PDB file of C-alpha atoms in Angstrom:
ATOM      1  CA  UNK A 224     -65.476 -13.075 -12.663  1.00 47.00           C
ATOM      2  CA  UNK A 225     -65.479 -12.230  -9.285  1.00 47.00           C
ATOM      3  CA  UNK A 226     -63.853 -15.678  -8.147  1.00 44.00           C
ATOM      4  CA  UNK A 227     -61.456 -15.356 -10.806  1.00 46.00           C
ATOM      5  CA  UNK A 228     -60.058 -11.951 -10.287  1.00 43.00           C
ATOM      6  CA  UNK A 229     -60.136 -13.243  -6.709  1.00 43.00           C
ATOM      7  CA  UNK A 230     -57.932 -15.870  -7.768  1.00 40.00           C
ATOM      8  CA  UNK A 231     -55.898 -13.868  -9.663  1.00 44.00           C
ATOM      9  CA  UNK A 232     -54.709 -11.485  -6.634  1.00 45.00           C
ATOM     10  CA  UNK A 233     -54.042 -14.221  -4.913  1.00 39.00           C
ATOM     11  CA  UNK A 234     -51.458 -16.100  -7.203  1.00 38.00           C
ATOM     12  CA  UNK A 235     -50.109 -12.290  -7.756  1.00 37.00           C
ATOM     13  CA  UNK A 236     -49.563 -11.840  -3.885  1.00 36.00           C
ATOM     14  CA  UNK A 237     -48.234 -16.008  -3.836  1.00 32.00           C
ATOM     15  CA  UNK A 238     -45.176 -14.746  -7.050  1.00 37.00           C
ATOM     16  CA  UNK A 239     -44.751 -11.556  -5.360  1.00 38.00           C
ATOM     17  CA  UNK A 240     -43.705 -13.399  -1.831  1.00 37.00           C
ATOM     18  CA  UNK A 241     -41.600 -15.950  -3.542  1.00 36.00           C
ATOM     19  CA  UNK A 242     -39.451 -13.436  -5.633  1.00 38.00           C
ATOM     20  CA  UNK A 243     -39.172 -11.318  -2.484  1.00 41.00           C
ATOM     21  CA  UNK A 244     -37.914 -14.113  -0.341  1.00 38.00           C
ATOM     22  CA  UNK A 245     -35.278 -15.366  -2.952  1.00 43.00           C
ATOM     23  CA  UNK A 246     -34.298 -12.165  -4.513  1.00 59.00           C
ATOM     24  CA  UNK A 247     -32.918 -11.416  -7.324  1.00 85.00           C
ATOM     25  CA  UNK A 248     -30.844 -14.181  -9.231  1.00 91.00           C
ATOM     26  CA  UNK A 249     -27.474 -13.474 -10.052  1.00 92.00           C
ATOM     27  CA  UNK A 250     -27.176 -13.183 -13.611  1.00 93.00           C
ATOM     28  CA  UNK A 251     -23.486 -11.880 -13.731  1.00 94.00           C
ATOM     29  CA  UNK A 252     -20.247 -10.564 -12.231  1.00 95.00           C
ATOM     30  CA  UNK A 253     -19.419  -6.946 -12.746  1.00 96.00           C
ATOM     31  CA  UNK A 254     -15.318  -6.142 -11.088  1.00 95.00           C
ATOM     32  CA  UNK A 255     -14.901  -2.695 -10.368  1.00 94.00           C
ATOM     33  CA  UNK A 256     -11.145  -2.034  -9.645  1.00 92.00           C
ATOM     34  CA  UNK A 257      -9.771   1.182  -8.017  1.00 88.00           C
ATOM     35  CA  UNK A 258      -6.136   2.911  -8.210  1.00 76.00           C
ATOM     36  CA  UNK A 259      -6.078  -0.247 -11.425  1.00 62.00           C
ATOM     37  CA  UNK A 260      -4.046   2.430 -13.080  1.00 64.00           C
ATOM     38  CA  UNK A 261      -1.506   3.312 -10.553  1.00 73.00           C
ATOM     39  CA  UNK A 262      -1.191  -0.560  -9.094  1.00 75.00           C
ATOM     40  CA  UNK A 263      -1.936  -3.788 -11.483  1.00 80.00           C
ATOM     41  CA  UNK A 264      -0.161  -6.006  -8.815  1.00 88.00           C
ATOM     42  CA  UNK A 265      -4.297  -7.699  -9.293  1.00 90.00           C
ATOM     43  CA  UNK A 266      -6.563  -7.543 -12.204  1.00 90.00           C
ATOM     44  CA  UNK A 267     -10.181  -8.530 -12.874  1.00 92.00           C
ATOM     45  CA  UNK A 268      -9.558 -12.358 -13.824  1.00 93.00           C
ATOM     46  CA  UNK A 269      -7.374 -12.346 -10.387  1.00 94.00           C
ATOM     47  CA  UNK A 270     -10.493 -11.091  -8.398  1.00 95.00           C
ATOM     48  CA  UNK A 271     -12.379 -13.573 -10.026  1.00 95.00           C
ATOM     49  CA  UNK A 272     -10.374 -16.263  -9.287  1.00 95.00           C
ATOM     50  CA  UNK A 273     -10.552 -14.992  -5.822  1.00 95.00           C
ATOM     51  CA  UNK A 274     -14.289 -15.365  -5.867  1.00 95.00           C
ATOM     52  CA  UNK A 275     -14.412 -18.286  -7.125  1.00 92.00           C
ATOM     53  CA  UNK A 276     -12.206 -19.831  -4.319  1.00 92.00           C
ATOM     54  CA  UNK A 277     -14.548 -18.081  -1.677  1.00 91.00           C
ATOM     55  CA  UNK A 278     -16.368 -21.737  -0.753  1.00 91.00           C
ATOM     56  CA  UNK A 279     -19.751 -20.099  -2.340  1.00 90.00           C
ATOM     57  CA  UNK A 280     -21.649 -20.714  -5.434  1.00 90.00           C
ATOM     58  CA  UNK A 281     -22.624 -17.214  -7.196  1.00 93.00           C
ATOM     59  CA  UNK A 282     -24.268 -17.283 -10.316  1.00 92.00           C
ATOM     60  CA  UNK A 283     -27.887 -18.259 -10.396  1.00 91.00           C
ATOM     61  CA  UNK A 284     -28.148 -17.612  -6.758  1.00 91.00           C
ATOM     62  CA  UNK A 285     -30.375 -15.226  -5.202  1.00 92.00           C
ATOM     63  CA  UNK A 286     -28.247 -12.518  -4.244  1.00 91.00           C
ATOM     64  CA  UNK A 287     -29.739 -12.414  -0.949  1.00 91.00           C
ATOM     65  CA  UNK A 288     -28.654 -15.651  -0.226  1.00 92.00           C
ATOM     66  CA  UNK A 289     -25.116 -15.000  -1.013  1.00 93.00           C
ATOM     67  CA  UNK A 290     -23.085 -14.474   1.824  1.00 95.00           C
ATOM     68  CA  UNK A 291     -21.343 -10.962   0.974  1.00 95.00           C
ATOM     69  CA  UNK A 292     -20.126  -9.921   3.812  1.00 96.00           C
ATOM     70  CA  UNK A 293     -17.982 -13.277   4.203  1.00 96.00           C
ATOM     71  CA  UNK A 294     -16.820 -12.982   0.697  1.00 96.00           C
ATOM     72  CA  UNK A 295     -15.797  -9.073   1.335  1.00 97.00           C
ATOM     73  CA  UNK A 296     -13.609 -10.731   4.382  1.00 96.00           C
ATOM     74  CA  UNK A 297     -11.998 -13.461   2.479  1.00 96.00           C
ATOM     75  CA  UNK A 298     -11.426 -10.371  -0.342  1.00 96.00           C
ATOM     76  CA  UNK A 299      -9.269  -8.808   1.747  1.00 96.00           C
ATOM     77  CA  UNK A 300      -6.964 -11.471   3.516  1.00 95.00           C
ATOM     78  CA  UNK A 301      -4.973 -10.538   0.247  1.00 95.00           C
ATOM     79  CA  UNK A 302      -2.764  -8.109   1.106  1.00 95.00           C
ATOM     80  CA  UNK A 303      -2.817  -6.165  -2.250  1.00 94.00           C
ATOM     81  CA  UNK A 304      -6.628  -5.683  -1.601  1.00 95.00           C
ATOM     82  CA  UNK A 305      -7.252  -2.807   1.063  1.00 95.00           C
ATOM     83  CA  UNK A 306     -10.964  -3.121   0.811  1.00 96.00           C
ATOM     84  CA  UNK A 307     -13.737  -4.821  -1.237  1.00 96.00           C
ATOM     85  CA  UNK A 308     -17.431  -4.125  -1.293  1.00 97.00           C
ATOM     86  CA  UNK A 309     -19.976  -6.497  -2.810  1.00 96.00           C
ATOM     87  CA  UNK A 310     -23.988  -5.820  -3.707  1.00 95.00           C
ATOM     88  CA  UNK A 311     -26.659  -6.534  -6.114  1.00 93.00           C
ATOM     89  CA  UNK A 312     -27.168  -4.117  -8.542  1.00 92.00           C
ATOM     90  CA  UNK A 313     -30.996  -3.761  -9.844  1.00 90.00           C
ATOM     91  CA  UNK A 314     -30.401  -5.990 -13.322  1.00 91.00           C
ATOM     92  CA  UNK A 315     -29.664  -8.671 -11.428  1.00 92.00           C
ATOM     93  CA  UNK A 316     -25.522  -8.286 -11.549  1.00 94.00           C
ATOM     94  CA  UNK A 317     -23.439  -9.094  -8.645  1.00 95.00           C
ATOM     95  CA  UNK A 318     -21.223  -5.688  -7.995  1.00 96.00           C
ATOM     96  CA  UNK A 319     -17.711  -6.106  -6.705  1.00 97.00           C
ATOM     97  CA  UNK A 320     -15.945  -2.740  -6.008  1.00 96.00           C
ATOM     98  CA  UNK A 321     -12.309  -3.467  -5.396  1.00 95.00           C
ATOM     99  CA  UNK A 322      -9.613  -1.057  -3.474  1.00 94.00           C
ATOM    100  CA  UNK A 323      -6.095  -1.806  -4.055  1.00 93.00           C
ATOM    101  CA  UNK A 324      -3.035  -0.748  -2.074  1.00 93.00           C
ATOM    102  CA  UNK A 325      -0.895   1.599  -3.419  1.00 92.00           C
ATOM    103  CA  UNK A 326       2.974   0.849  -2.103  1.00 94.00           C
ATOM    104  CA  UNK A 327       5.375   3.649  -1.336  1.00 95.00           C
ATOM    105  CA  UNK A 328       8.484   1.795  -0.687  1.00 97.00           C
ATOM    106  CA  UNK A 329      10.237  -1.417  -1.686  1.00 97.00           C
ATOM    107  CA  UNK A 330      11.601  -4.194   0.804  1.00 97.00           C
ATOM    108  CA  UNK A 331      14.708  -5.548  -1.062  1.00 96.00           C
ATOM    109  CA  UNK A 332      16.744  -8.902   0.310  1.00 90.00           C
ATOM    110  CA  UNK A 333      19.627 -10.606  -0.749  1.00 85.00           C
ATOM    111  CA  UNK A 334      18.145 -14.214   0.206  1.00 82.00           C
ATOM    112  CA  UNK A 335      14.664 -13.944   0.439  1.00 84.00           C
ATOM    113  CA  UNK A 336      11.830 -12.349  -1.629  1.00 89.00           C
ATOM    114  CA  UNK A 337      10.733  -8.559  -1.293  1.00 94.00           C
ATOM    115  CA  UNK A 338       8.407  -7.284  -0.326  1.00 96.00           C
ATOM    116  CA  UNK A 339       6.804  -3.818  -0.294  1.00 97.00           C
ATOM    117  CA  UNK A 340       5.003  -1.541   2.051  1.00 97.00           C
ATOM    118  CA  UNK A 341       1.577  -0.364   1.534  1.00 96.00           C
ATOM    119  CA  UNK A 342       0.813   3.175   1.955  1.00 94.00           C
ATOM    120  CA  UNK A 343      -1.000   1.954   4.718  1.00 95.00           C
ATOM    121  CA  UNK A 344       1.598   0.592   6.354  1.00 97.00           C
ATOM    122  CA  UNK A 345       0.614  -3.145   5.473  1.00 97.00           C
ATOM    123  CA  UNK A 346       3.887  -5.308   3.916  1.00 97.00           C
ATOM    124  CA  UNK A 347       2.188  -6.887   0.791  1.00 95.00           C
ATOM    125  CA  UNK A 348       3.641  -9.664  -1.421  1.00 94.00           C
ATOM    126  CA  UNK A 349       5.725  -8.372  -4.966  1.00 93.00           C
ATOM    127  CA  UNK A 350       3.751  -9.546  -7.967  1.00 86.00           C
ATOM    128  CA  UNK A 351       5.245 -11.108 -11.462  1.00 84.00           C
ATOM    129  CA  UNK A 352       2.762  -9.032 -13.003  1.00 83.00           C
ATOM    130  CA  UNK A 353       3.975  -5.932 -12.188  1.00 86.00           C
ATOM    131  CA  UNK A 354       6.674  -3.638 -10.648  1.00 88.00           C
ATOM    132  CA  UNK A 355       6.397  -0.320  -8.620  1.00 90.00           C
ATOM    133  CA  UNK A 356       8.969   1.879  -8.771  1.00 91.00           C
ATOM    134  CA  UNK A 357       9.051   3.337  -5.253  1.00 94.00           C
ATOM    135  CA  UNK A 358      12.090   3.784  -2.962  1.00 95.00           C
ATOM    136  CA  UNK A 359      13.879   0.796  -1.944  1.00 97.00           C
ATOM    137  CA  UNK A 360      14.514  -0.304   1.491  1.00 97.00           C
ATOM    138  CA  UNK A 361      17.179  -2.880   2.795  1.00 97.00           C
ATOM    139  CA  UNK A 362      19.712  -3.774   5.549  1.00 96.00           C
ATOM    140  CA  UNK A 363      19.422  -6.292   8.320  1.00 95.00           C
ATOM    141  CA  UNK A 364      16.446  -4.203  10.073  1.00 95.00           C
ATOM    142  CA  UNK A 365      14.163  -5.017   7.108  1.00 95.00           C
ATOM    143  CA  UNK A 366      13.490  -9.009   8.636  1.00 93.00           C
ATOM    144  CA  UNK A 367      11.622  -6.848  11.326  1.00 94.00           C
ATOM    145  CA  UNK A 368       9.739  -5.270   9.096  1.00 94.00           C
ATOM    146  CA  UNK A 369       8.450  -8.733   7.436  1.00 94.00           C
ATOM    147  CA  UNK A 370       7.620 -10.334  10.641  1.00 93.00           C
ATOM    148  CA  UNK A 371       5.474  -6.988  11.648  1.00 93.00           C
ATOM    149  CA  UNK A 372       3.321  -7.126   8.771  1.00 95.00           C
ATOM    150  CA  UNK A 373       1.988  -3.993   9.355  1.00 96.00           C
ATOM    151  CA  UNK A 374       4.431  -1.356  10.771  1.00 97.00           C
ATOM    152  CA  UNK A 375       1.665   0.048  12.501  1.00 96.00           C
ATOM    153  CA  UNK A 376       1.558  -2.128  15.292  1.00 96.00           C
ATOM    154  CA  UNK A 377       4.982  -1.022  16.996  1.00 96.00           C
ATOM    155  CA  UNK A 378       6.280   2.804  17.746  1.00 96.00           C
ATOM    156  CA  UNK A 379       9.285   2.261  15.485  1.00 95.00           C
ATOM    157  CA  UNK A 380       7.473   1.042  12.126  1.00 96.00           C
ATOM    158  CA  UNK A 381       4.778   4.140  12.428  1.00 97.00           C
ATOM    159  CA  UNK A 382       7.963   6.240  12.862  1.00 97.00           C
ATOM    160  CA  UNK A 383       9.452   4.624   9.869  1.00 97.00           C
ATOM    161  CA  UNK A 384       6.330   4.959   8.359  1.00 97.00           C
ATOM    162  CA  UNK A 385       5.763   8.412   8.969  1.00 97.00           C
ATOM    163  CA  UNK A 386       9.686   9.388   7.336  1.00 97.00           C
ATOM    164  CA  UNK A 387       8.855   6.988   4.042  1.00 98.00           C
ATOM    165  CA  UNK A 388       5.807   9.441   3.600  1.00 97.00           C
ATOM    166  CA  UNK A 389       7.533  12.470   4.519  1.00 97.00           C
ATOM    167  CA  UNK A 390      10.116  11.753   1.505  1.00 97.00           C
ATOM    168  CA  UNK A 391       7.423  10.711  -1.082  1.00 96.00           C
ATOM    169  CA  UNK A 392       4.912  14.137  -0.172  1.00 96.00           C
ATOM    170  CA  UNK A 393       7.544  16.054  -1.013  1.00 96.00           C
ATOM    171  CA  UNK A 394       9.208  16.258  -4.699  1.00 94.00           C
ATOM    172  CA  UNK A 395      12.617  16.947  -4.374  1.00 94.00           C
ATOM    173  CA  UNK A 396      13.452  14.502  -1.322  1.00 95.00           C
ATOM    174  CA  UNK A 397      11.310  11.777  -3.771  1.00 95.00           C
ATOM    175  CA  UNK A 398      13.197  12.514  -6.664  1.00 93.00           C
ATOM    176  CA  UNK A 399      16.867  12.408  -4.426  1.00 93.00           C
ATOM    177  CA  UNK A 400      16.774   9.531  -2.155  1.00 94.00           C
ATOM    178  CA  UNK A 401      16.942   6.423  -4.120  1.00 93.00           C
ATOM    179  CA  UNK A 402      17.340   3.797  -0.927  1.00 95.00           C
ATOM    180  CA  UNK A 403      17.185   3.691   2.440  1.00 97.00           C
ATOM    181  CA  UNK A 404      19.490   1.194   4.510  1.00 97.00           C
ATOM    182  CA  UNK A 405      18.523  -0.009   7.601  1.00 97.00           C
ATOM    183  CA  UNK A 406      20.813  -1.373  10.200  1.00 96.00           C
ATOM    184  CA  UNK A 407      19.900  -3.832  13.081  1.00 95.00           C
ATOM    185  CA  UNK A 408      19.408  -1.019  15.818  1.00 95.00           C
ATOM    186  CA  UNK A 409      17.005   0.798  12.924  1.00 95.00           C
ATOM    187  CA  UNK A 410      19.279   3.796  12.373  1.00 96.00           C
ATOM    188  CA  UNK A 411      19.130   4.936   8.469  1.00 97.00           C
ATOM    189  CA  UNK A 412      21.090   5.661   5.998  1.00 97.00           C
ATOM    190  CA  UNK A 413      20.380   7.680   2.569  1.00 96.00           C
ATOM    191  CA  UNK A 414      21.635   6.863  -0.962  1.00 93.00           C
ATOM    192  CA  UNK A 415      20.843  10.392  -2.856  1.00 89.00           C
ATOM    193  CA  UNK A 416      20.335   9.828  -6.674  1.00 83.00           C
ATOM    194  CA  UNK A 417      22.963  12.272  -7.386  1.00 76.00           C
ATOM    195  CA  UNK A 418      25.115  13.634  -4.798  1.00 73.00           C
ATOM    196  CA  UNK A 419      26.951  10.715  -4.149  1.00 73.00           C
ATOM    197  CA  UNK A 420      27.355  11.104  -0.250  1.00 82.00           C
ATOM    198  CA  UNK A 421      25.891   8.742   1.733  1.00 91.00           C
ATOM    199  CA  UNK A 422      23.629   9.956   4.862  1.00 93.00           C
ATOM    200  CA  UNK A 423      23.505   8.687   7.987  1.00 96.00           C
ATOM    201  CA  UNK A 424      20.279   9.724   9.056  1.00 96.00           C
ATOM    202  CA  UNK A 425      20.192   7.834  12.311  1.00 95.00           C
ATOM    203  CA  UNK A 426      17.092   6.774  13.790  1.00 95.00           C
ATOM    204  CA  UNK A 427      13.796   7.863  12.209  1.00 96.00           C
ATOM    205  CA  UNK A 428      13.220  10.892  14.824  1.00 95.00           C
ATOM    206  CA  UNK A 429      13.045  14.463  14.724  1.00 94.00           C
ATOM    207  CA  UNK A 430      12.828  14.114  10.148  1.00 96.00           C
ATOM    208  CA  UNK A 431      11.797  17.401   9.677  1.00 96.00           C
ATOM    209  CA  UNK A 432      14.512  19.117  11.719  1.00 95.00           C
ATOM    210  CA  UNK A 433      16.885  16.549   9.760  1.00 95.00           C
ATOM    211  CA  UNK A 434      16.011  16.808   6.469  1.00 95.00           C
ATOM    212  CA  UNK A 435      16.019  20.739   6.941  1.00 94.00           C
ATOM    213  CA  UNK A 436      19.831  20.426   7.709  1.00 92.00           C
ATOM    214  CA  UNK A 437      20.802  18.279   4.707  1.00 92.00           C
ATOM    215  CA  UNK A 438      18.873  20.936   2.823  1.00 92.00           C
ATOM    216  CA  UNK A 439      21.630  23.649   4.278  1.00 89.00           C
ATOM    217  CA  UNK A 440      24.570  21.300   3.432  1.00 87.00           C
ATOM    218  CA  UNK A 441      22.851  20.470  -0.456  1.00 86.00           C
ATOM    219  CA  UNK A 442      22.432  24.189  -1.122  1.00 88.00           C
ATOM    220  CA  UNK A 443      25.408  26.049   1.052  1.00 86.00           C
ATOM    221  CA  UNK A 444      28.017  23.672   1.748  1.00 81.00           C
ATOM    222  CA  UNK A 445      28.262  21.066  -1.099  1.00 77.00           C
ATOM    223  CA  UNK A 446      28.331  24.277  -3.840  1.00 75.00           C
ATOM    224  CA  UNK A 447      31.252  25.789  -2.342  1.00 76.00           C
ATOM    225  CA  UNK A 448      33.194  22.989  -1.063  1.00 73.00           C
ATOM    226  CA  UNK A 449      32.625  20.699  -4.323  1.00 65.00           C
ATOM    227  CA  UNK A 450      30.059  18.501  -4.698  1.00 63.00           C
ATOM    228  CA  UNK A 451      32.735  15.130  -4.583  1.00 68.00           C
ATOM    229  CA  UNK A 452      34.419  16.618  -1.342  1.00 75.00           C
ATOM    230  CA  UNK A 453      32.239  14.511   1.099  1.00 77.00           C
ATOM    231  CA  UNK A 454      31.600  10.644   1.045  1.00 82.00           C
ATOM    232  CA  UNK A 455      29.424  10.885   4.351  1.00 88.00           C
ATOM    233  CA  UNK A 456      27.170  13.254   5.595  1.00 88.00           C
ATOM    234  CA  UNK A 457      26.044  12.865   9.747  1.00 91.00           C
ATOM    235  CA  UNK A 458      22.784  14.177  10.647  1.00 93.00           C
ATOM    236  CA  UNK A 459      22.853  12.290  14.285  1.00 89.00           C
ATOM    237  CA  UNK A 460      23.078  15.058  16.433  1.00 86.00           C
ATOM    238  CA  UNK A 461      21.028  17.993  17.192  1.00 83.00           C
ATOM    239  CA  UNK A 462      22.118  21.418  15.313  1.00 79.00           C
ATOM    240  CA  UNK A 463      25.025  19.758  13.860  1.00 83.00           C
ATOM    241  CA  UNK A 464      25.726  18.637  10.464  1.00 85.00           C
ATOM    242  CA  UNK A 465      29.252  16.133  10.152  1.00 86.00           C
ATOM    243  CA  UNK A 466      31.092  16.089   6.892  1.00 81.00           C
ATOM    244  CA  UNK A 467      33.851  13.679   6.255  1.00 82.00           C
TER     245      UNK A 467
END
């Protein structure tokens, strides 16, 4: 009895090493994707086409001899995907937590594809699957913006960046400006929804100061002059708004 029980602890302690050094198998894939609601530029059968391109087998495998943090990098080279986490959840299902981009504005092109820009400030890919209706950007300035990839990496794209958010954070200057031209020197001009004047905003500097004037002319100017008077607006110089 005593050789037995003996025996018994030890093929216990021989199972016990073996399951700890493969781990648990994976039985299945479980895609968790967030902001699905607000973006579906990628769904769960895109992710798992994703995976299944990552150059590693999955299912069956111990999950702790899946590479995950390799398959979390290739995740993200897409550019709708701002961040994917992978782990092993404890009934043996490989979880795959997804973060998508949101975009905020629209690159538009007469003779190539758009584009949009990621909250972020990462230039993603449009997708047949779905479109965002976000303020549209376009002029000869936008080529720059494609080639940056990230308007991050240069003074003038986190400037540009910074006035795209200031227009979407607030409601009425998201509801009025429908586009935003760009010219090869990167000075803007507006296209309101409704007033009909176009705005030449100039470079992306000094936006609060800016926008604060336009407000003046919208609620001051435009009601007693008529709101057709004006075809352009010039909000260039400092203290000064122009009205032709």
């Amino acid at each position: 009895m005593k050789v037995a029980a003996a025996l018994v602890g030890i093929s216990f302690l021989i199972a016990f090493g073996e399951r700890k050094q493969g781990g648990s198998v994976c039985k299945d894939i479980v895609i968790e994707l967030n902001n699905l609601n607000e973006n579906h530029f990628l769904d769960e059968a895109d992710v798992m086409k994703l995976l299944e391109h990552s150059g590693q087998a999955i299912k069956g495998i111990g999950i702790d001899r899946i590479n995950l943090k390799e398959i979390e990098t290739k995740l993200r080279v897409d550019k709708h995907i701002l961040d994917a986490q992978l782990f092993g959840d404890l009934k043996g299902n490989l979880m795959v937590r997804v973060e998508l981009r949101r975009p905020i504005a629209r690159i538009v092109q007469a003779e190539a594809p758009d584009a949009y820009i990621a909250e972020d400030g990462v230039v993603m890919p449009v997708s047949e699957k779905y479109t965002s209706r976000v303020m549209l950007l376009s002029g000869a300035y936008v080529k720059k913006l494609l080639e940056l990839e990230d308007l991050r990496k240069t003074d003038e794209g986190k400037q540009l960046l910074a006035m795209i958010e200031f227009i979407n954070e607030n409601k009425f200057w998201k509801a009025q400006i429908a586009q935003m031209d760009i010219n090869q020197e990167g000075k803007i001009s507006l296209f309101p929804q409704v007033t009909g004047q176009q705005v030449e905003f100039g470079k992306p500097e000094n936006i609060e100061e800016k926008f604060k004037k336009l407000m003046i002319f919208y609620k001051e100017i435009l009601p007693q002059r008529g709101w057709t008077k004006y075809e352009r607006v010039n909000l260039e110089y400092e203290g000064q708004v122009i009205a032709e």
